[in-house]
PDB file of C-alpha atoms in Angstrom:
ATOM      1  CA  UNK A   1     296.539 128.721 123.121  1.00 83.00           C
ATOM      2  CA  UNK A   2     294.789 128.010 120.219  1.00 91.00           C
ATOM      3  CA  UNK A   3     292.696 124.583 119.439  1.00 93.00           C
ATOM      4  CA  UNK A   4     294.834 123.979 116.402  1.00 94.00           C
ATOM      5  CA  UNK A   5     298.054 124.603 117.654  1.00 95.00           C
ATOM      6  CA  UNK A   6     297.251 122.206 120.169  1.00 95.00           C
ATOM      7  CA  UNK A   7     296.399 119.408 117.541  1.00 96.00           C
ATOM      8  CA  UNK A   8     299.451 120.227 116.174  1.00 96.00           C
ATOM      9  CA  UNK A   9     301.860 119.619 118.681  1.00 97.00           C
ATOM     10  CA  UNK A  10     300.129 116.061 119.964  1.00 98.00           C
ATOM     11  CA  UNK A  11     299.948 115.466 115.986  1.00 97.00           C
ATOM     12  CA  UNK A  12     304.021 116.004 116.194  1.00 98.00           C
ATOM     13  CA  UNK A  13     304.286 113.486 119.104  1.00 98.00           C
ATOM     14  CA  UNK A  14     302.024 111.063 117.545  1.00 97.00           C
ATOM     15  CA  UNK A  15     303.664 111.447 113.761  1.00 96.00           C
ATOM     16  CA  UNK A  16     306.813 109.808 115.340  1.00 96.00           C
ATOM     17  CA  UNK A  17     308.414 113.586 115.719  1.00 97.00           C
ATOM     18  CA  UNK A  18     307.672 115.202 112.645  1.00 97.00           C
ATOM     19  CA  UNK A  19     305.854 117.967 112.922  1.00 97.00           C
ATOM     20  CA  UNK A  20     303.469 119.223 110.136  1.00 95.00           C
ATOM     21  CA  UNK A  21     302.866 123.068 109.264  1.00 92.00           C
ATOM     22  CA  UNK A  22     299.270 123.889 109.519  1.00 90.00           C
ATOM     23  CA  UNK A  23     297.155 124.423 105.935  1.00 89.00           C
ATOM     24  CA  UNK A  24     294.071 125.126 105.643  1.00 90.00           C
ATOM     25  CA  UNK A  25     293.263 125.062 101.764  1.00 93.00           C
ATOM     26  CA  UNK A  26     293.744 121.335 100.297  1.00 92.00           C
ATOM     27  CA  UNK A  27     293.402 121.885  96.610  1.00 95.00           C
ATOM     28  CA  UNK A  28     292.582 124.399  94.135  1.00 97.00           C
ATOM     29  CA  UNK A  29     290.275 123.411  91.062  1.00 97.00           C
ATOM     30  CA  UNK A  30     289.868 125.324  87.818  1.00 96.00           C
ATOM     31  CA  UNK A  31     285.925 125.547  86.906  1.00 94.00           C
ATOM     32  CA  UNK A  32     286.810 125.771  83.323  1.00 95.00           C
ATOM     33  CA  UNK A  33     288.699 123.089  82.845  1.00 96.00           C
ATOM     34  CA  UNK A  34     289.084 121.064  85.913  1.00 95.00           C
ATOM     35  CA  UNK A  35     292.489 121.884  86.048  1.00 96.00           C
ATOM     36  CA  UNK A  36     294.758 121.736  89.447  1.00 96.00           C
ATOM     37  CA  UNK A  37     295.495 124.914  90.240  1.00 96.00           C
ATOM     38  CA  UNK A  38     296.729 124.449  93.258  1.00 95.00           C
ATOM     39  CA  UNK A  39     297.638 121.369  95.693  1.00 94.00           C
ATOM     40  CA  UNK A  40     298.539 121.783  99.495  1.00 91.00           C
ATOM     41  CA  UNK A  41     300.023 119.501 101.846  1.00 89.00           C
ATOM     42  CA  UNK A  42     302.045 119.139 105.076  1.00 87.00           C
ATOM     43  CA  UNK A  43     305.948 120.380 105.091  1.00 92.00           C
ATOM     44  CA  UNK A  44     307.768 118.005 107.368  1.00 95.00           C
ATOM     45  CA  UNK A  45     309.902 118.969 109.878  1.00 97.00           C
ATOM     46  CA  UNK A  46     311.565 117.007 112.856  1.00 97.00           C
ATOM     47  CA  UNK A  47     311.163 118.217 115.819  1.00 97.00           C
ATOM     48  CA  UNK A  48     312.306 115.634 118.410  1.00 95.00           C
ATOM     49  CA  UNK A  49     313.683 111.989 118.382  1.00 97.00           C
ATOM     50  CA  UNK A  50     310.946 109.405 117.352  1.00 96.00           C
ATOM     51  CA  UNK A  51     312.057 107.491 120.668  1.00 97.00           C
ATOM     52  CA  UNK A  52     310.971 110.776 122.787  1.00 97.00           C
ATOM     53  CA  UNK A  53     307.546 110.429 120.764  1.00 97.00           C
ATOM     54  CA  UNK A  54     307.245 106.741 121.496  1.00 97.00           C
ATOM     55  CA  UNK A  55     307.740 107.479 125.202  1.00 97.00           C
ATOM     56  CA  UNK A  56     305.294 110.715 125.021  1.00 97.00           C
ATOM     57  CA  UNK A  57     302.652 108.392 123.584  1.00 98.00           C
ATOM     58  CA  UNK A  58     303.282 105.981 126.154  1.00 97.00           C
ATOM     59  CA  UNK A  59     302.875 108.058 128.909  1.00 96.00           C
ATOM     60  CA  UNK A  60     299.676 109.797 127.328  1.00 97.00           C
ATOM     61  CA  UNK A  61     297.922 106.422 126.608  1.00 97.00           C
ATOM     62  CA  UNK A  62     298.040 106.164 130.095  1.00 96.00           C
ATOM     63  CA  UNK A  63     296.012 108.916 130.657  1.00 94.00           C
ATOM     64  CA  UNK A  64     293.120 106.929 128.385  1.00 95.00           C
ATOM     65  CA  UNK A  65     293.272 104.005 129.891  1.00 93.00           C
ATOM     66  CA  UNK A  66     293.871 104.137 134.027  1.00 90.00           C
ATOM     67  CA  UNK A  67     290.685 106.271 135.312  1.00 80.00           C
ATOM     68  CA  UNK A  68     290.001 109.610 135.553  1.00 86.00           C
ATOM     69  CA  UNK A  69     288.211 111.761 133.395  1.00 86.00           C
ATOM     70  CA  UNK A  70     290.609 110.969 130.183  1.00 92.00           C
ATOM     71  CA  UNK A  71     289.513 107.042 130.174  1.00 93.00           C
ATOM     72  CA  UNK A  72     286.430 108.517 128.695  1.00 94.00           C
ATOM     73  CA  UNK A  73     288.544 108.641 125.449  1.00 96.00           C
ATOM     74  CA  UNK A  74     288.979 104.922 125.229  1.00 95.00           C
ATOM     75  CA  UNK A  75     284.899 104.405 123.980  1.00 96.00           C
ATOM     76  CA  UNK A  76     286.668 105.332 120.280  1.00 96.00           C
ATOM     77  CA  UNK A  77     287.592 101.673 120.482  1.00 96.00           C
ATOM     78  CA  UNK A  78     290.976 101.541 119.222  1.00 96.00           C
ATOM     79  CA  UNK A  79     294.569 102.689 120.370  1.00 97.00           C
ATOM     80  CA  UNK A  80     294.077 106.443 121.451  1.00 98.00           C
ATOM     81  CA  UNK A  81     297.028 108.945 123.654  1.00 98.00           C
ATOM     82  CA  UNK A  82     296.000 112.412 125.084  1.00 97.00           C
ATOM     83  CA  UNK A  83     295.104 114.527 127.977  1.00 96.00           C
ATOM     84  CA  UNK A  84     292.401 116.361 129.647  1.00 93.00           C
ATOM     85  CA  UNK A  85     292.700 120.107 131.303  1.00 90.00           C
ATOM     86  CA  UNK A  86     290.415 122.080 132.688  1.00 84.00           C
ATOM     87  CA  UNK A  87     291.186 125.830 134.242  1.00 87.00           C
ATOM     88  CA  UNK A  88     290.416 127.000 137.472  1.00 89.00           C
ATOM     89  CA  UNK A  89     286.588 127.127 137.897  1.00 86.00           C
ATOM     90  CA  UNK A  90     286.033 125.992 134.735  1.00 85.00           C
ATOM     91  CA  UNK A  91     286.675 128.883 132.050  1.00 89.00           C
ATOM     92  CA  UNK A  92     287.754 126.473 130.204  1.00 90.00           C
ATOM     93  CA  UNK A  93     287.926 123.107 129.575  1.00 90.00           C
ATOM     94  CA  UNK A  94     289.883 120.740 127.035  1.00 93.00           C
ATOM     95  CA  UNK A  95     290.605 117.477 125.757  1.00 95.00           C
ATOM     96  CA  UNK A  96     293.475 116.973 122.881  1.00 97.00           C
ATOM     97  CA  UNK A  97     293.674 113.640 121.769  1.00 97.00           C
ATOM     98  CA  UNK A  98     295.052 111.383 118.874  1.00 98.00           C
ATOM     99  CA  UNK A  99     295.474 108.146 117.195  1.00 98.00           C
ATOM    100  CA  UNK A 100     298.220 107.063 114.843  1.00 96.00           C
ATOM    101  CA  UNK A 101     295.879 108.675 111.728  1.00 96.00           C
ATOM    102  CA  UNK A 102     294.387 111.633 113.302  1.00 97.00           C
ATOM    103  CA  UNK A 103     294.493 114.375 116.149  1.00 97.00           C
ATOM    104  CA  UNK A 104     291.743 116.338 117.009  1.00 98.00           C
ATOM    105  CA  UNK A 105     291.677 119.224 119.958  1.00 97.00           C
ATOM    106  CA  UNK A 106     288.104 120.319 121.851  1.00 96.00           C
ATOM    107  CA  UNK A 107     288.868 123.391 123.573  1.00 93.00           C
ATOM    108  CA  UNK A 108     285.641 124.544 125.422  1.00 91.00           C
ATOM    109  CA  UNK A 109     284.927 128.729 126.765  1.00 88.00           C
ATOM    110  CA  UNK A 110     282.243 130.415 127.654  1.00 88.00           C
ATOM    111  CA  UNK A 111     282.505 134.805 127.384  1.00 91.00           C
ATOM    112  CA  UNK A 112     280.263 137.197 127.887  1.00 91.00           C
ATOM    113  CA  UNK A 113     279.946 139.628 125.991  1.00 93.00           C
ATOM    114  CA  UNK A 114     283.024 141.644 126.699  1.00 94.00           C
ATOM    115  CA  UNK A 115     284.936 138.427 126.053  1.00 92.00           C
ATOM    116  CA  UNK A 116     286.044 137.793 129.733  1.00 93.00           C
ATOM    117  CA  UNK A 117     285.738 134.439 130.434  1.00 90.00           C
ATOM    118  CA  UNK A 118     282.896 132.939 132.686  1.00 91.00           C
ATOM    119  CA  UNK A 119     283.147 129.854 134.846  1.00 89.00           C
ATOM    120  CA  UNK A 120     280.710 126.644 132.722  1.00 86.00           C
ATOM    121  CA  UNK A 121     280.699 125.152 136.357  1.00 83.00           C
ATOM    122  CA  UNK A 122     277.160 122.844 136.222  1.00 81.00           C
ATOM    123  CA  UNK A 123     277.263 123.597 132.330  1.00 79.00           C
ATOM    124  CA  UNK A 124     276.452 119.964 130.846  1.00 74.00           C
ATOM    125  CA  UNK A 125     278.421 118.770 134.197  1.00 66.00           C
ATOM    126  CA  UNK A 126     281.659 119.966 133.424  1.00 65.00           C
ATOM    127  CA  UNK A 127     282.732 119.966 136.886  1.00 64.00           C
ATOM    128  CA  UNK A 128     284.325 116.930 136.072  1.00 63.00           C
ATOM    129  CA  UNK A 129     285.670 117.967 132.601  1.00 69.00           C
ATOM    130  CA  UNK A 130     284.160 115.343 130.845  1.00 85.00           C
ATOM    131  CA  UNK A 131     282.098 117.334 127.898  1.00 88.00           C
ATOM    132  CA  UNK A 132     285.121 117.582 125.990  1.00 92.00           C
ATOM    133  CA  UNK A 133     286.324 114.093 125.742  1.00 94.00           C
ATOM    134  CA  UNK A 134     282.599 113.323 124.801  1.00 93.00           C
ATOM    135  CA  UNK A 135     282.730 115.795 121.946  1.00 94.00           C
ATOM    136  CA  UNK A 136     286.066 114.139 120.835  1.00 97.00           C
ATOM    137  CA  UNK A 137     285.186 110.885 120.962  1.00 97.00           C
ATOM    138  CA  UNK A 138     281.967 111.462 118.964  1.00 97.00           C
ATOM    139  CA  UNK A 139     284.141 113.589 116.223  1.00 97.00           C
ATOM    140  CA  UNK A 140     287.070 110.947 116.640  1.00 98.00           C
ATOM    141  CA  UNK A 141     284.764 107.808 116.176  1.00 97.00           C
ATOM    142  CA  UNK A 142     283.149 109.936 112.791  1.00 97.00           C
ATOM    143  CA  UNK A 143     286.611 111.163 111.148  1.00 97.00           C
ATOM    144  CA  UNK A 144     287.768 107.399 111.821  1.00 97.00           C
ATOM    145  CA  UNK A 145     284.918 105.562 110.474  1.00 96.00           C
ATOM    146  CA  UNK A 146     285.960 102.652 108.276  1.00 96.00           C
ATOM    147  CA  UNK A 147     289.466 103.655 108.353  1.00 97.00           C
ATOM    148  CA  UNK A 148     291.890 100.404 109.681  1.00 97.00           C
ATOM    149  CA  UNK A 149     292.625 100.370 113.065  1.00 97.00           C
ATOM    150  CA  UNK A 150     296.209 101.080 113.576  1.00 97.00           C
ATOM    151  CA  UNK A 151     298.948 100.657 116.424  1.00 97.00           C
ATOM    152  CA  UNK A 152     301.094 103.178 117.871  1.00 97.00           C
ATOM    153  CA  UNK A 153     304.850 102.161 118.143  1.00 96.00           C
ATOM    154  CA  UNK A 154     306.334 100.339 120.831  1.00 96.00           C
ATOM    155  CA  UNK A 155     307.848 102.454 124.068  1.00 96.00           C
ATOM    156  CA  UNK A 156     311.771 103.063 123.921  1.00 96.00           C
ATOM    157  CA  UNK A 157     312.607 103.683 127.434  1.00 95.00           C
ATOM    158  CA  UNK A 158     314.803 106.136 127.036  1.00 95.00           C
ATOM    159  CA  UNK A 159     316.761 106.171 130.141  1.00 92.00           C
ATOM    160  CA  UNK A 160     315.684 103.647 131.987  1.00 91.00           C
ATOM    161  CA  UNK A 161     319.524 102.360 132.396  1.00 90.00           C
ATOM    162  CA  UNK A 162     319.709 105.577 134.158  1.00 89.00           C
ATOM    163  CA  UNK A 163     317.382 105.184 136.654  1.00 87.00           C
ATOM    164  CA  UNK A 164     318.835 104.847 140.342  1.00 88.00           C
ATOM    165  CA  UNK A 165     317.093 101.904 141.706  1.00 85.00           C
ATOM    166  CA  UNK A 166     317.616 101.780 145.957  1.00 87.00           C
ATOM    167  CA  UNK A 167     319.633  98.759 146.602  1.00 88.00           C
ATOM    168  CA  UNK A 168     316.887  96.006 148.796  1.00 88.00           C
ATOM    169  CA  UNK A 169     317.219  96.700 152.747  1.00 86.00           C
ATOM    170  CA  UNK A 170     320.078  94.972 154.481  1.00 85.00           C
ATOM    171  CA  UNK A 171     319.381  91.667 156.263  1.00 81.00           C
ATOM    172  CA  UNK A 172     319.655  91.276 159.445  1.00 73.00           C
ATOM    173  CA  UNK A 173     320.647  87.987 161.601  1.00 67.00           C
ATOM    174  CA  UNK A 174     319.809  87.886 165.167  1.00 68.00           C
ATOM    175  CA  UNK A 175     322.281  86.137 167.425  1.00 61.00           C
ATOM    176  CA  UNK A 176     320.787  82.551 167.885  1.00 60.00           C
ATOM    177  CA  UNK A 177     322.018  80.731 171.589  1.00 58.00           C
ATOM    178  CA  UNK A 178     322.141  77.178 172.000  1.00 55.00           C
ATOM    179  CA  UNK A 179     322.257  75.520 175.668  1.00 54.00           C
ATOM    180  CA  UNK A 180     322.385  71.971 175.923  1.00 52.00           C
ATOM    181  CA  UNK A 181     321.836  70.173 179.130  1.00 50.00           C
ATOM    182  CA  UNK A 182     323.151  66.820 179.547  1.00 48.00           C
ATOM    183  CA  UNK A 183     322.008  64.714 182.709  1.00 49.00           C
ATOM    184  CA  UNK A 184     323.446  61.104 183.339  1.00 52.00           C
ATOM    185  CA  UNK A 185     321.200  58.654 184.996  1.00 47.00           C
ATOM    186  CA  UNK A 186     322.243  58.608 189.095  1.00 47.00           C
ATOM    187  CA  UNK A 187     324.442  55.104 189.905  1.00 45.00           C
ATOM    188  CA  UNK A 188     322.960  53.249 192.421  1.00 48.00           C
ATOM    189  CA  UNK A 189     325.314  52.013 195.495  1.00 45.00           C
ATOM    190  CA  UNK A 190     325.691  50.638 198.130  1.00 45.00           C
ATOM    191  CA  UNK A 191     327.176  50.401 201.211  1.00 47.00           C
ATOM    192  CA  UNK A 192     328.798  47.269 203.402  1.00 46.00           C
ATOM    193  CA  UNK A 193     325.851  45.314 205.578  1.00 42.00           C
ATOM    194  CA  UNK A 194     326.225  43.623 208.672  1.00 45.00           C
ATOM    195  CA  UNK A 195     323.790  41.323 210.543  1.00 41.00           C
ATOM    196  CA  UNK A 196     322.454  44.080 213.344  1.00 43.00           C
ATOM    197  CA  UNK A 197     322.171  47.483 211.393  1.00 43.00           C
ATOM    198  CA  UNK A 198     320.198  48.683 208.089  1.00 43.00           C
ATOM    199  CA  UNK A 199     321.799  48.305 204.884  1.00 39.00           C
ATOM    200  CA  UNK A 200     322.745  51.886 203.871  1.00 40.00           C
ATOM    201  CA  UNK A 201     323.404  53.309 200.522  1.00 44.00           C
ATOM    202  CA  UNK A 202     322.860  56.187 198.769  1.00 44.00           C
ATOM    203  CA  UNK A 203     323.015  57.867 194.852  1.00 40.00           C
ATOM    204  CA  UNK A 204     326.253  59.440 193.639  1.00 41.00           C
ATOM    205  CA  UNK A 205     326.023  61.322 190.621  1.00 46.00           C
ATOM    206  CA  UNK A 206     329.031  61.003 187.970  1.00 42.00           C
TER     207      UNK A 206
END
């Protein structure tokens, strides 16, 4: 994969959907007579639903904000989407990135001379992939340089009607027991007396 066509597809998500054929050659100028020989410029095409792009960007925003080696990105100082890759042991290494004017793509190899790729392991510590998002942001924070910090739109959440939420966890009652003792207080009586013997009498409960 090639650096530009990289930039070009996050430059579709980030153009709302439309993607832009690559040029190379802005304008032509006559030396004679400073005529306009020739003027280039992007043919539009769409390529997905701006919504899908609004939900894209959300997602990849993420990416520049939450940790990892992508946060790096953020030091551009204004709204930024994009994502980091790096290949097994290192043979290469990558950071596309854009804003809502721009998107630039770092791609990073190192081959010897028979082209074969060698691992950049401890090269400029890239075991942690973060050369490339340096380079970008240093490009990114040039390019954008007194150019009007602008938003990216608002997610859609496409879907999100659809997702299957798990209904909350049944409740459950435990039996409760009641036992309620009554007690009466014990009636006194007693008994017939007579002049020679003890006066008996005892407690009778109701």
């Amino acid at each position: 994969v090639r650096p530009i066509d990289l930039a070009n597809a996050y430059a579709t998500i980030g153009g709302e959907g439309q993607r832009a054929k690559p040029y190379i050659v802005k304008q032509v100028v006559s030396g004679i007579d400073n005529r306009v020989l020739f003027e280039g410029g992007p043919e539009l095409t769409k390529a997905f639903d701006k919504d899908v792009a609004a939900d894209a960007t959300d997602a990849l925003r993420a990416v520049t904000r939450y940790g990892g080696t992508g946060s790096g990105a953020s030091a551009v100082g204004r709204p930024v989407a994009g994502k980091t890759g790096t290949s097994n042991e290192s043979k290469s290494a990558w950071f596309v990135g854009y804003t809502p004017q721009v998107s630039i793509s770092v791609g990073m190899y190192l081959p010897d001379a028979n082209g074969t790729p060698q691992s950049m392991n401890g090269l400029y510590g890239l075991e942690s992939g973060s050369l490339p998002v340096d380079v970008w942001v240093q490009f990114a924070r040039a390019y954008l340089q007194n150019k009007p910090i602008e938003q990216f739109p608002p997610r859609a959440g496409i879907g999100d009607d659809k997702v299957w939420t798990p209904p909350p966890p049944p409740t459950t009652t435990r039996p409760t027991t009641s036992t309620t003792t009554t007690t009466d207080a014990p009636t006194e009586s007693t008994g017939p007396t007579d002049s020679t013997g003890p006066t008996t009498g005892g407690t009778t409960p109701r």
